[in-house]
mmCIF file of C-alpha atoms and ligand atoms in Angstrom:
data_model
loop_
_atom_site.group_PDB
_atom_site.id
_atom_site.type_symbol
_atom_site.label_atom_id
_atom_site.label_comp_id
_atom_site.label_asym_id
_atom_site.label_seq_id
_atom_site.Cartn_x
_atom_site.Cartn_y
_atom_site.Cartn_z
ATOM 1 C CA MET A 1405 -27.818 21.063 -70.080
ATOM 2 C CA PHE A 1406 -28.282 22.539 -66.602
ATOM 3 C CA PRO A 1407 -24.965 23.034 -64.769
ATOM 4 C CA ILE A 1408 -24.623 22.151 -61.087
ATOM 5 C CA LEU A 1409 -22.892 25.115 -59.453
ATOM 6 C CA HIS A 1410 -22.777 23.742 -55.931
ATOM 7 C CA LYS A 1411 -23.382 20.408 -54.251
ATOM 8 C CA GLU A 1412 -23.423 19.676 -50.558
ATOM 9 C CA ARG A 1413 -24.223 16.645 -48.420
ATOM 10 C CA LEU A 1414 -26.761 17.776 -45.796
ATOM 11 C CA ALA A 1415 -27.256 14.398 -44.135
ATOM 12 C CA PRO A 1416 -26.610 10.764 -45.001
ATOM 13 C CA ASN A 1417 -28.463 10.247 -48.301
ATOM 14 C CA ILE A 1418 -29.664 13.869 -48.592
ATOM 15 C CA ASN A 1419 -27.943 16.233 -51.039
ATOM 16 C CA LYS A 1420 -28.389 19.899 -51.820
ATOM 17 C CA PHE A 1421 -27.808 21.089 -55.388
ATOM 18 C CA VAL A 1422 -27.686 24.658 -56.685
ATOM 19 C CA ILE A 1423 -28.471 24.542 -60.399
ATOM 20 C CA LYS A 1424 -28.328 27.161 -63.107
ATOM 21 C CA ALA A 1425 -31.838 27.262 -64.606
ATOM 22 C CA PRO A 1426 -32.636 30.903 -65.528
ATOM 23 C CA LEU A 1427 -35.880 30.142 -67.372
ATOM 24 C CA VAL A 1428 -37.245 28.369 -64.285
ATOM 25 C CA THR A 1429 -36.312 31.186 -61.909
ATOM 26 C CA ARG A 1430 -37.977 33.797 -64.090
ATOM 27 C CA ASN A 1431 -41.483 32.852 -62.864
ATOM 28 C CA CYS A 1432 -41.170 30.240 -60.096
ATOM 29 C CA GLN A 1433 -42.971 30.603 -56.760
ATOM 30 C CA PRO A 1434 -42.915 28.703 -53.448
ATOM 31 C CA GLY A 1435 -44.821 25.412 -53.697
ATOM 32 C CA GLN A 1436 -43.828 24.686 -57.299
ATOM 33 C CA PHE A 1437 -41.630 21.897 -58.585
ATOM 34 C CA VAL A 1438 -39.515 20.878 -61.559
ATOM 35 C CA ILE A 1439 -39.173 17.591 -63.416
ATOM 36 C CA VAL A 1440 -35.575 16.525 -63.765
ATOM 37 C CA ARG A 1441 -33.755 14.032 -65.966
ATOM 38 C CA VAL A 1442 -30.289 13.230 -64.709
ATOM 39 C CA HIS A 1443 -29.105 11.699 -68.004
ATOM 40 C CA GLU A 1444 -30.391 11.803 -71.609
ATOM 41 C CA ARG A 1445 -31.855 8.307 -71.216
ATOM 42 C CA GLY A 1446 -32.850 8.649 -67.588
ATOM 43 C CA GLU A 1447 -36.352 8.655 -66.092
ATOM 44 C CA ARG A 1448 -38.103 11.866 -65.140
ATOM 45 C CA ILE A 1449 -38.497 12.663 -61.443
ATOM 46 C CA PRO A 1450 -40.364 15.529 -59.737
ATOM 47 C CA LEU A 1451 -38.419 17.670 -57.236
ATOM 48 C CA THR A 1452 -39.583 20.743 -55.345
ATOM 49 C CA ILE A 1453 -37.866 24.088 -55.835
ATOM 50 C CA ALA A 1454 -36.524 24.412 -52.279
ATOM 51 C CA ASP A 1455 -35.151 27.902 -52.952
ATOM 52 C CA PHE A 1456 -34.334 30.187 -55.872
ATOM 53 C CA ASN A 1457 -32.309 33.272 -56.720
ATOM 54 C CA ARG A 1458 -33.779 35.275 -59.598
ATOM 55 C CA GLU A 1459 -30.725 37.547 -60.006
ATOM 56 C CA GLU A 1460 -28.361 34.596 -60.338
ATOM 57 C CA GLY A 1461 -30.834 32.405 -62.227
ATOM 58 C CA THR A 1462 -30.360 29.490 -59.837
ATOM 59 C CA ILE A 1463 -32.664 27.024 -58.106
ATOM 60 C CA THR A 1464 -31.907 24.849 -55.093
ATOM 61 C CA LEU A 1465 -33.013 21.218 -55.013
ATOM 62 C CA ILE A 1466 -32.742 19.057 -51.899
ATOM 63 C CA VAL A 1467 -32.884 15.408 -52.788
ATOM 64 C CA GLN A 1468 -33.097 12.253 -50.724
ATOM 65 C CA GLU A 1469 -31.555 9.143 -52.266
ATOM 66 C CA VAL A 1470 -34.322 6.536 -52.219
ATOM 67 C CA GLY A 1471 -34.017 4.720 -55.561
ATOM 68 C CA LYS A 1472 -32.050 4.421 -58.796
ATOM 69 C CA THR A 1473 -32.510 7.962 -60.157
ATOM 70 C CA THR A 1474 -31.983 9.812 -56.889
ATOM 71 C CA TYR A 1475 -28.844 7.695 -56.244
ATOM 72 C CA GLN A 1476 -27.596 8.558 -59.761
ATOM 73 C CA MET A 1477 -28.203 12.227 -59.030
ATOM 74 C CA GLY A 1478 -26.339 11.881 -55.736
ATOM 75 C CA GLU A 1479 -23.220 10.858 -57.661
ATOM 76 C CA LEU A 1480 -23.095 14.152 -59.544
ATOM 77 C CA LYS A 1481 -20.872 16.941 -58.298
ATOM 78 C CA ALA A 1482 -20.373 20.658 -58.879
ATOM 79 C CA GLY A 1483 -19.271 21.105 -62.505
ATOM 80 C CA ASP A 1484 -21.519 18.267 -63.772
ATOM 81 C CA ALA A 1485 -24.890 19.025 -65.364
ATOM 82 C CA LEU A 1486 -28.441 17.669 -65.402
ATOM 83 C CA ALA A 1487 -29.851 16.718 -68.824
ATOM 84 C CA ASP A 1488 -33.250 18.422 -68.237
ATOM 85 C CA VAL A 1489 -34.891 20.684 -65.698
ATOM 86 C CA ILE A 1490 -38.480 21.411 -66.728
ATOM 87 C CA GLY A 1491 -40.626 23.905 -64.850
ATOM 88 C CA PRO A 1492 -41.865 25.614 -62.855
ATOM 89 C CA LEU A 1493 -44.737 23.107 -62.624
ATOM 90 C CA GLY A 1494 -47.823 22.927 -60.409
ATOM 91 C CA HIS A 1495 -49.718 25.712 -58.668
ATOM 92 C CA PRO A 1496 -47.811 28.049 -56.359
ATOM 93 C CA ALA A 1497 -48.719 27.932 -52.670
ATOM 94 C CA ASP A 1498 -51.552 30.315 -51.721
ATOM 95 C CA VAL A 1499 -49.488 32.630 -49.512
ATOM 96 C CA LYS A 1500 -51.258 35.410 -47.597
ATOM 97 C CA LYS A 1501 -51.475 36.998 -44.172
ATOM 98 C CA LEU A 1502 -53.748 34.812 -42.073
ATOM 99 C CA GLY A 1503 -52.467 35.140 -38.503
ATOM 100 C CA THR A 1504 -50.815 32.031 -37.067
ATOM 101 C CA VAL A 1505 -49.533 29.451 -39.522
ATOM 102 C CA VAL A 1506 -48.013 26.116 -38.472
ATOM 103 C CA THR A 1507 -45.660 24.595 -41.046
ATOM 104 C CA ILE A 1508 -44.739 20.949 -40.597
ATOM 105 C CA GLY A 1509 -41.967 19.066 -42.388
ATOM 106 C CA GLY A 1510 -41.305 15.350 -42.078
ATOM 107 C CA GLY A 1511 -37.832 14.202 -43.189
ATOM 108 C CA VAL A 1512 -36.996 15.546 -46.648
ATOM 109 C CA GLY A 1513 -40.486 17.162 -46.578
ATOM 110 C CA THR A 1514 -38.703 19.866 -44.550
ATOM 111 C CA ALA A 1515 -36.991 20.957 -47.783
ATOM 112 C CA ILE A 1516 -40.409 21.279 -49.425
ATOM 113 C CA VAL A 1517 -42.035 23.175 -46.547
ATOM 114 C CA TYR A 1518 -39.035 25.515 -46.133
ATOM 115 C CA PRO A 1519 -39.807 27.933 -49.033
ATOM 116 C CA GLU A 1520 -43.410 28.169 -47.809
ATOM 117 C CA THR A 1521 -42.300 28.840 -44.236
ATOM 118 C CA LYS A 1522 -40.168 31.688 -45.579
ATOM 119 C CA ALA A 1523 -43.016 33.035 -47.748
ATOM 120 C CA PHE A 1524 -45.644 32.908 -44.954
ATOM 121 C CA LYS A 1525 -43.244 34.655 -42.583
ATOM 122 C CA GLU A 1526 -42.477 37.351 -45.171
ATOM 123 C CA ALA A 1527 -46.254 37.807 -45.676
ATOM 124 C CA GLY A 1528 -46.504 38.888 -42.010
ATOM 125 C CA ASN A 1529 -47.759 35.716 -40.308
ATOM 126 C CA TYR A 1530 -46.744 34.361 -36.906
ATOM 127 C CA VAL A 1531 -45.048 31.148 -38.011
ATOM 128 C CA ILE A 1532 -44.682 28.049 -35.848
ATOM 129 C CA SER A 1533 -42.592 25.310 -37.448
ATOM 130 C CA ILE A 1534 -42.385 21.668 -36.482
ATOM 131 C CA ILE A 1535 -39.818 19.494 -38.237
ATOM 132 C CA GLY A 1536 -39.380 15.792 -37.554
ATOM 133 C CA PHE A 1537 -36.724 13.212 -38.420
ATOM 134 C CA ARG A 1538 -35.910 9.593 -37.620
ATOM 135 C CA ASN A 1539 -32.768 10.617 -35.703
ATOM 136 C CA LYS A 1540 -30.296 13.461 -35.090
ATOM 137 C CA GLU A 1541 -28.058 12.514 -38.036
ATOM 138 C CA LEU A 1542 -30.934 13.144 -40.463
ATOM 139 C CA VAL A 1543 -31.854 16.651 -39.251
ATOM 140 C CA ILE A 1544 -31.699 19.170 -42.135
ATOM 141 C CA LEU A 1545 -32.334 22.922 -42.547
ATOM 142 C CA GLU A 1546 -32.592 23.644 -38.804
ATOM 143 C CA GLU A 1547 -30.951 27.081 -39.066
ATOM 144 C CA GLU A 1548 -32.831 28.028 -42.242
ATOM 145 C CA MET A 1549 -36.179 27.094 -40.658
ATOM 146 C CA ARG A 1550 -35.292 28.910 -37.422
ATOM 147 C CA LYS A 1551 -34.585 32.098 -39.377
ATOM 148 C CA TYR A 1552 -38.179 32.265 -40.653
ATOM 149 C CA SER A 1553 -40.014 30.788 -37.625
ATOM 150 C CA ASP A 1554 -41.294 32.569 -34.522
ATOM 151 C CA GLU A 1555 -41.242 29.172 -32.811
ATOM 152 C CA LEU A 1556 -39.370 26.087 -34.021
ATOM 153 C CA TYR A 1557 -39.887 22.578 -32.634
ATOM 154 C CA ILE A 1558 -37.788 19.592 -33.627
ATOM 155 C CA THR A 1559 -38.804 15.988 -33.035
ATOM 156 C CA THR A 1560 -36.900 12.763 -33.581
ATOM 157 C CA ASP A 1561 -38.426 9.281 -33.522
ATOM 158 C CA ASP A 1562 -35.665 7.998 -31.224
ATOM 159 C CA GLY A 1563 -35.262 11.122 -29.052
ATOM 160 C CA SER A 1564 -31.625 11.657 -30.136
ATOM 161 C CA TYR A 1565 -32.384 15.361 -30.798
ATOM 162 C CA GLY A 1566 -35.246 17.649 -29.793
ATOM 163 C CA ARG A 1567 -38.415 16.060 -28.522
ATOM 164 C CA LYS A 1568 -38.813 12.278 -28.694
ATOM 165 C CA GLY A 1569 -41.821 11.439 -30.831
ATOM 166 C CA PHE A 1570 -43.566 12.566 -33.977
ATOM 167 C CA VAL A 1571 -44.408 15.994 -35.404
ATOM 168 C CA SER A 1572 -48.065 15.215 -34.697
ATOM 169 C CA ASP A 1573 -47.315 14.901 -30.936
ATOM 170 C CA GLN A 1574 -45.999 18.475 -30.934
ATOM 171 C CA LEU A 1575 -48.957 19.716 -32.965
ATOM 172 C CA ARG A 1576 -51.399 17.966 -30.603
ATOM 173 C CA ASP A 1577 -49.782 19.769 -27.643
ATOM 174 C CA LEU A 1578 -50.102 23.155 -29.365
ATOM 175 C CA ILE A 1579 -53.767 22.529 -30.141
ATOM 176 C CA GLU A 1580 -54.511 21.266 -26.623
ATOM 177 C CA GLN A 1581 -52.746 24.303 -25.129
ATOM 178 C CA GLY A 1582 -55.441 26.334 -26.901
ATOM 179 C CA LYS A 1583 -53.136 27.974 -29.443
ATOM 180 C CA LYS A 1584 -55.261 29.675 -32.101
ATOM 181 C CA ILE A 1585 -54.067 28.255 -35.411
ATOM 182 C CA ASP A 1586 -55.343 29.669 -38.704
ATOM 183 C CA LEU A 1587 -53.604 27.280 -41.080
ATOM 184 C CA VAL A 1588 -51.489 24.125 -40.967
ATOM 185 C CA ILE A 1589 -49.236 23.140 -43.872
ATOM 186 C CA ALA A 1590 -47.967 19.566 -43.571
ATOM 187 C CA ILE A 1591 -45.457 18.057 -45.991
ATOM 188 C CA GLY A 1592 -43.772 14.697 -45.612
ATOM 189 C CA PRO A 1593 -44.518 10.984 -45.924
ATOM 190 C CA ALA A 1594 -48.161 10.244 -46.802
ATOM 191 C CA ILE A 1595 -48.777 8.587 -43.440
ATOM 192 C CA MET A 1596 -47.527 11.683 -41.587
ATOM 193 C CA MET A 1597 -49.812 13.968 -43.610
ATOM 194 C CA LYS A 1598 -52.761 11.621 -42.954
ATOM 195 C CA VAL A 1599 -52.130 11.629 -39.182
ATOM 196 C CA VAL A 1600 -51.860 15.443 -39.125
ATOM 197 C CA CYS A 1601 -55.123 15.785 -41.069
ATOM 198 C CA ASP A 1602 -56.915 13.352 -38.719
ATOM 199 C CA LEU A 1603 -55.690 15.504 -35.821
ATOM 200 C CA THR A 1604 -56.768 18.892 -37.212
ATOM 201 C CA ARG A 1605 -60.102 17.781 -38.760
ATOM 202 C CA PRO A 1606 -62.145 17.735 -35.483
ATOM 203 C CA TYR A 1607 -60.867 21.254 -34.688
ATOM 204 C CA ASN A 1608 -61.716 22.564 -38.167
ATOM 205 C CA ILE A 1609 -58.159 23.823 -38.668
ATOM 206 C CA LYS A 1610 -57.579 24.216 -42.390
ATOM 207 C CA THR A 1611 -54.744 21.890 -43.395
ATOM 208 C CA ILE A 1612 -52.839 21.973 -46.677
ATOM 209 C CA VAL A 1613 -50.739 19.020 -47.807
ATOM 210 C CA SER A 1614 -48.334 18.615 -50.737
ATOM 211 C CA LEU A 1615 -48.798 15.213 -52.350
ATOM 212 C CA ASN A 1616 -45.848 13.104 -53.461
ATOM 213 C CA SER A 1617 -47.615 11.018 -56.129
ATOM 214 C CA LEU A 1618 -45.645 9.084 -58.732
ATOM 215 C CA MET A 1619 -45.192 11.273 -61.823
ATOM 216 C CA MET A 1620 -43.936 10.936 -65.365
ATOM 217 C CA ASP A 1621 -44.784 13.813 -67.700
ATOM 218 C CA GLY A 1622 -45.977 16.414 -65.186
ATOM 219 C CA THR A 1623 -48.504 17.784 -67.712
ATOM 220 C CA ALA A 1624 -51.703 15.729 -67.069
ATOM 221 C CA MET A 1625 -51.037 13.324 -69.953
ATOM 222 C CA CYS A 1626 -49.983 10.027 -68.337
ATOM 223 C CA GLY A 1627 -52.474 9.858 -65.450
ATOM 224 C CA GLY A 1628 -49.754 8.444 -63.185
ATOM 225 C CA CYS A 1629 -50.194 11.086 -60.498
ATOM 226 C CA ARG A 1630 -53.968 10.888 -60.084
ATOM 227 C CA VAL A 1631 -55.404 11.172 -56.597
ATOM 228 C CA GLU A 1632 -58.883 11.326 -55.051
ATOM 229 C CA VAL A 1633 -59.702 14.683 -53.488
ATOM 230 C CA GLY A 1634 -63.231 15.348 -52.200
ATOM 231 C CA GLY A 1635 -64.483 12.346 -54.196
ATOM 232 C CA GLU A 1636 -63.093 13.691 -57.473
ATOM 233 C CA THR A 1637 -60.090 12.530 -59.466
ATOM 234 C CA LYS A 1638 -57.347 15.160 -59.568
ATOM 235 C CA PHE A 1639 -53.915 15.219 -61.141
ATOM 236 C CA THR A 1640 -51.236 16.162 -58.629
ATOM 237 C CA CYS A 1641 -49.036 17.647 -61.382
ATOM 238 C CA VAL A 1642 -51.498 20.239 -62.700
ATOM 239 C CA ASP A 1643 -54.217 20.491 -60.015
ATOM 240 C CA GLY A 1644 -51.694 20.334 -57.127
ATOM 241 C CA PRO A 1645 -49.290 19.487 -55.702
ATOM 242 C CA GLU A 1646 -51.085 21.161 -52.766
ATOM 243 C CA PHE A 1647 -54.598 20.166 -51.723
ATOM 244 C CA ASP A 1648 -56.963 20.558 -48.803
ATOM 245 C CA GLY A 1649 -55.715 17.661 -46.676
ATOM 246 C CA HIS A 1650 -59.128 17.010 -45.141
ATOM 247 C CA LEU A 1651 -60.451 16.038 -48.583
ATOM 248 C CA VAL A 1652 -57.556 13.783 -49.697
ATOM 249 C CA ASP A 1653 -58.041 10.008 -49.785
ATOM 250 C CA PHE A 1654 -54.662 9.044 -48.300
ATOM 251 C CA ASP A 1655 -55.378 5.307 -48.429
ATOM 252 C CA ILE A 1656 -55.613 5.440 -52.250
ATOM 253 C CA LEU A 1657 -52.496 7.637 -52.407
ATOM 254 C CA MET A 1658 -50.474 5.188 -50.296
ATOM 255 C CA LYS A 1659 -51.711 2.214 -52.334
ATOM 256 C CA ARG A 1660 -50.730 3.904 -55.591
ATOM 257 C CA LEU A 1661 -47.303 4.896 -54.205
ATOM 258 C CA SER A 1662 -46.527 1.220 -53.601
ATOM 259 C CA THR A 1663 -47.648 0.018 -57.078
ATOM 260 C CA TYR A 1664 -44.115 -0.346 -58.483
ATOM 261 C CA ARG A 1665 -42.255 -1.061 -55.245
ATOM 262 C CA GLU A 1666 -40.893 -4.417 -56.461
ATOM 263 C CA GLN A 1667 -39.704 -2.947 -59.807
ATOM 264 C CA GLU A 1668 -38.162 0.030 -57.967
ATOM 265 C CA ARG A 1669 -36.356 -2.327 -55.600
ATOM 266 C CA LEU A 1670 -35.030 -4.427 -58.500
ATOM 267 C CA ALA A 1671 -33.893 -1.325 -60.455
ATOM 268 C CA LEU A 1672 -31.928 -0.044 -57.460
ATOM 269 C CA GLU A 1673 -30.453 -3.484 -56.731
ATOM 270 C CA ARG A 1674 -29.320 -3.848 -60.377
ATOM 271 C CA TYR A 1675 -27.899 -0.330 -60.448
ATOM 272 C CA LEU A 1676 -25.892 -0.769 -57.219
ATOM 273 C CA LYS A 1677 -24.614 -4.170 -58.391
ATOM 274 C CA GLU A 1678 -23.434 -2.729 -61.739
ATOM 275 C CA LYS A 1679 -21.734 0.109 -59.919
ATOM 276 C CA GLU A 1680 -19.919 -2.293 -57.621
ATOM 277 C CA GLU A 1681 -18.824 -4.464 -60.561
ATOM 278 C CA MET A 1682 -17.534 -1.412 -62.410
ATOM 279 C CA ALA A 1683 -15.606 -0.334 -59.318
ATOM 280 C CA HIS A 1684 -13.949 -3.771 -59.255
ATOM 281 C CA GLY A 1685 -13.228 -3.611 -63.003
ATOM 282 C CA SER A 1686 -15.345 -6.638 -63.910
ATOM 283 C CA LEU A 1687 -17.636 -4.841 -66.428
HETATM 284 P P1 LIG B 2044 -37.878 4.953 -57.083
HETATM 285 O O1 LIG B 2044 -37.184 3.747 -57.608
HETATM 286 O O2 LIG B 2044 -38.851 5.636 -57.968
HETATM 287 O O3 LIG B 2044 -38.446 4.742 -55.673
HETATM 288 C C1 LIG B 2044 -37.750 4.087 -54.600
HETATM 289 C C2 LIG B 2044 -38.622 4.140 -53.364
HETATM 290 O O4 LIG B 2044 -38.780 5.514 -52.972
HETATM 291 C C3 LIG B 2044 -40.049 3.665 -53.580
HETATM 292 O O5 LIG B 2044 -40.170 2.297 -53.370
HETATM 293 C C4 LIG B 2044 -40.825 4.488 -52.600
HETATM 294 O O6 LIG B 2044 -40.749 3.911 -51.316
HETATM 295 C C5 LIG B 2044 -40.086 5.784 -52.599
HETATM 296 N N1 LIG B 2044 -40.674 6.751 -53.529
HETATM 297 C C6 LIG B 2044 -40.672 6.762 -54.881
HETATM 298 N N2 LIG B 2044 -41.315 7.806 -55.395
HETATM 299 C C7 LIG B 2044 -41.749 8.488 -54.331
HETATM 300 C C8 LIG B 2044 -42.488 9.653 -54.175
HETATM 301 N N3 LIG B 2044 -42.964 10.357 -55.222
HETATM 302 N N4 LIG B 2044 -42.709 10.070 -52.928
HETATM 303 C C9 LIG B 2044 -42.278 9.377 -51.859
HETATM 304 N N5 LIG B 2044 -41.591 8.265 -51.939
HETATM 305 C C10 LIG B 2044 -41.329 7.835 -53.143
HETATM 306 N N6 LIG B 2044 -38.054 14.073 -53.211
HETATM 307 C C11 LIG B 2044 -36.992 14.743 -52.711
HETATM 308 O O7 LIG B 2044 -36.043 14.129 -52.225
HETATM 309 N N7 LIG B 2044 -36.949 16.118 -52.700
HETATM 310 C C12 LIG B 2044 -37.950 16.872 -53.205
HETATM 311 O O8 LIG B 2044 -37.872 18.095 -53.198
HETATM 312 C C13 LIG B 2044 -39.082 16.194 -53.738
HETATM 313 N N8 LIG B 2044 -40.118 16.904 -54.263
HETATM 314 C C14 LIG B 2044 -41.160 16.242 -54.824
HETATM 315 C C15 LIG B 2044 -42.196 17.001 -55.379
HETATM 316 C C16 LIG B 2044 -43.285 16.379 -55.959
HETATM 317 C C17 LIG B 2044 -44.373 17.223 -56.583
HETATM 318 C C18 LIG B 2044 -43.358 14.958 -55.963
HETATM 319 C C19 LIG B 2044 -44.547 14.288 -56.591
HETATM 320 C C20 LIG B 2044 -42.337 14.181 -55.404
HETATM 321 C C21 LIG B 2044 -41.231 14.823 -54.834
HETATM 322 N N9 LIG B 2044 -40.164 14.102 -54.289
HETATM 323 C C22 LIG B 2044 -39.099 14.762 -53.747
HETATM 324 C C23 LIG B 2044 -40.111 12.618 -54.356
HETATM 325 C C24 LIG B 2044 -39.185 12.180 -55.512
HETATM 326 O O9 LIG B 2044 -39.752 12.554 -56.742
HETATM 327 C C25 LIG B 2044 -38.974 10.646 -55.476
HETATM 328 O O10 LIG B 2044 -38.267 10.317 -54.304
HETATM 329 C C26 LIG B 2044 -38.192 10.158 -56.704
HETATM 330 O O11 LIG B 2044 -38.997 10.227 -57.845
HETATM 331 C C27 LIG B 2044 -37.727 8.732 -56.500
HETATM 332 O O12 LIG B 2044 -37.075 8.284 -57.689
HETATM 333 P P2 LIG B 2044 -36.035 7.089 -57.653
HETATM 334 O O13 LIG B 2044 -35.883 6.545 -59.023
HETATM 335 O O14 LIG B 2044 -34.791 7.510 -56.957
HETATM 336 O O15 LIG B 2044 -36.702 6.029 -56.709
HETATM 337 FE FE1 LIG B 2045 -48.629 12.440 -65.709
HETATM 338 FE FE2 LIG B 2045 -49.532 14.012 -63.746
HETATM 339 S S1 LIG B 2045 -47.559 13.227 -64.038
HETATM 340 S S2 LIG B 2045 -50.634 13.114 -65.358
#
């Protein structure tokens, strides 16, 4: 069992967990993830290691409630434990001194880009961060990102905080202002990563994305996470999760992400109904 030492609500439907997992912290690096089971009979879900403390043997996970398992996890509190935390999985981010690096986080993707922002800053880069959210209420990790960014831009879709618009609008402005950018790292919804890649491709700005494919085993056995990169089939779990965004077929990724949408909707509906019935004592 993996004890939860701390839990905090960062925004509606987004929780931060600090979890004791000393074997994971021994070797983990920015860009890697773990596969978690909330309960013994629960499904396995991939979550990025948003932060870690090797001395204390803890990892931080930041989790958005989107379906049955992430809602179940959201009900846990400090003192509870996760059944499994397997990792670190995937390749670490390729962190080095390049010059100017732009890190982009969309929604909960900000939690995934945060450890890389920190690592690229610590490697001596000039770091420009752009983080985008639907509205002010959903903004997370602003102070943490500011700490490791030479410039930080925040966008909201509705203009309730920061600049009104999308992260790509801010990136377009930076490019058009003639800012020399050596690398872009974009992490968020597939459509956001696709738009960023379409923007940087004509300027030949290398762009790394972290793919959020559906996963089960995380060890290249089930094939669930396969994606097309440069015309080849890759497994996000062992070949990624980071890839050259200009080579990723985002249309296939988005199609595969929606494969089980109806089943996922039904599972969440059933779970919330059972919870409500239990709360009213009818089960
Ligand atoms: P489901 O019932 O599985 O899904 C409900 C709805 O959520 C779906 O209809 C779909 O719209 C959406 N969804 C499901 N799976 C994904 C997915 N993989 N990506 C995007 N949308 C999805 N989430 C976090 O909150 N924090 C993280 O740090 C994080 N890191 C990840 C790292 C990797 C390598 C990968 C592949 C995914 C990561 N995710 C992260 C996404 C997370 O794994 C999913 O949100 C989770 O599996 C959903 O499980 P569920 O049962 O709650 O919802
Ligand atoms: Fe099964 Fe990658 S998660 S092959």
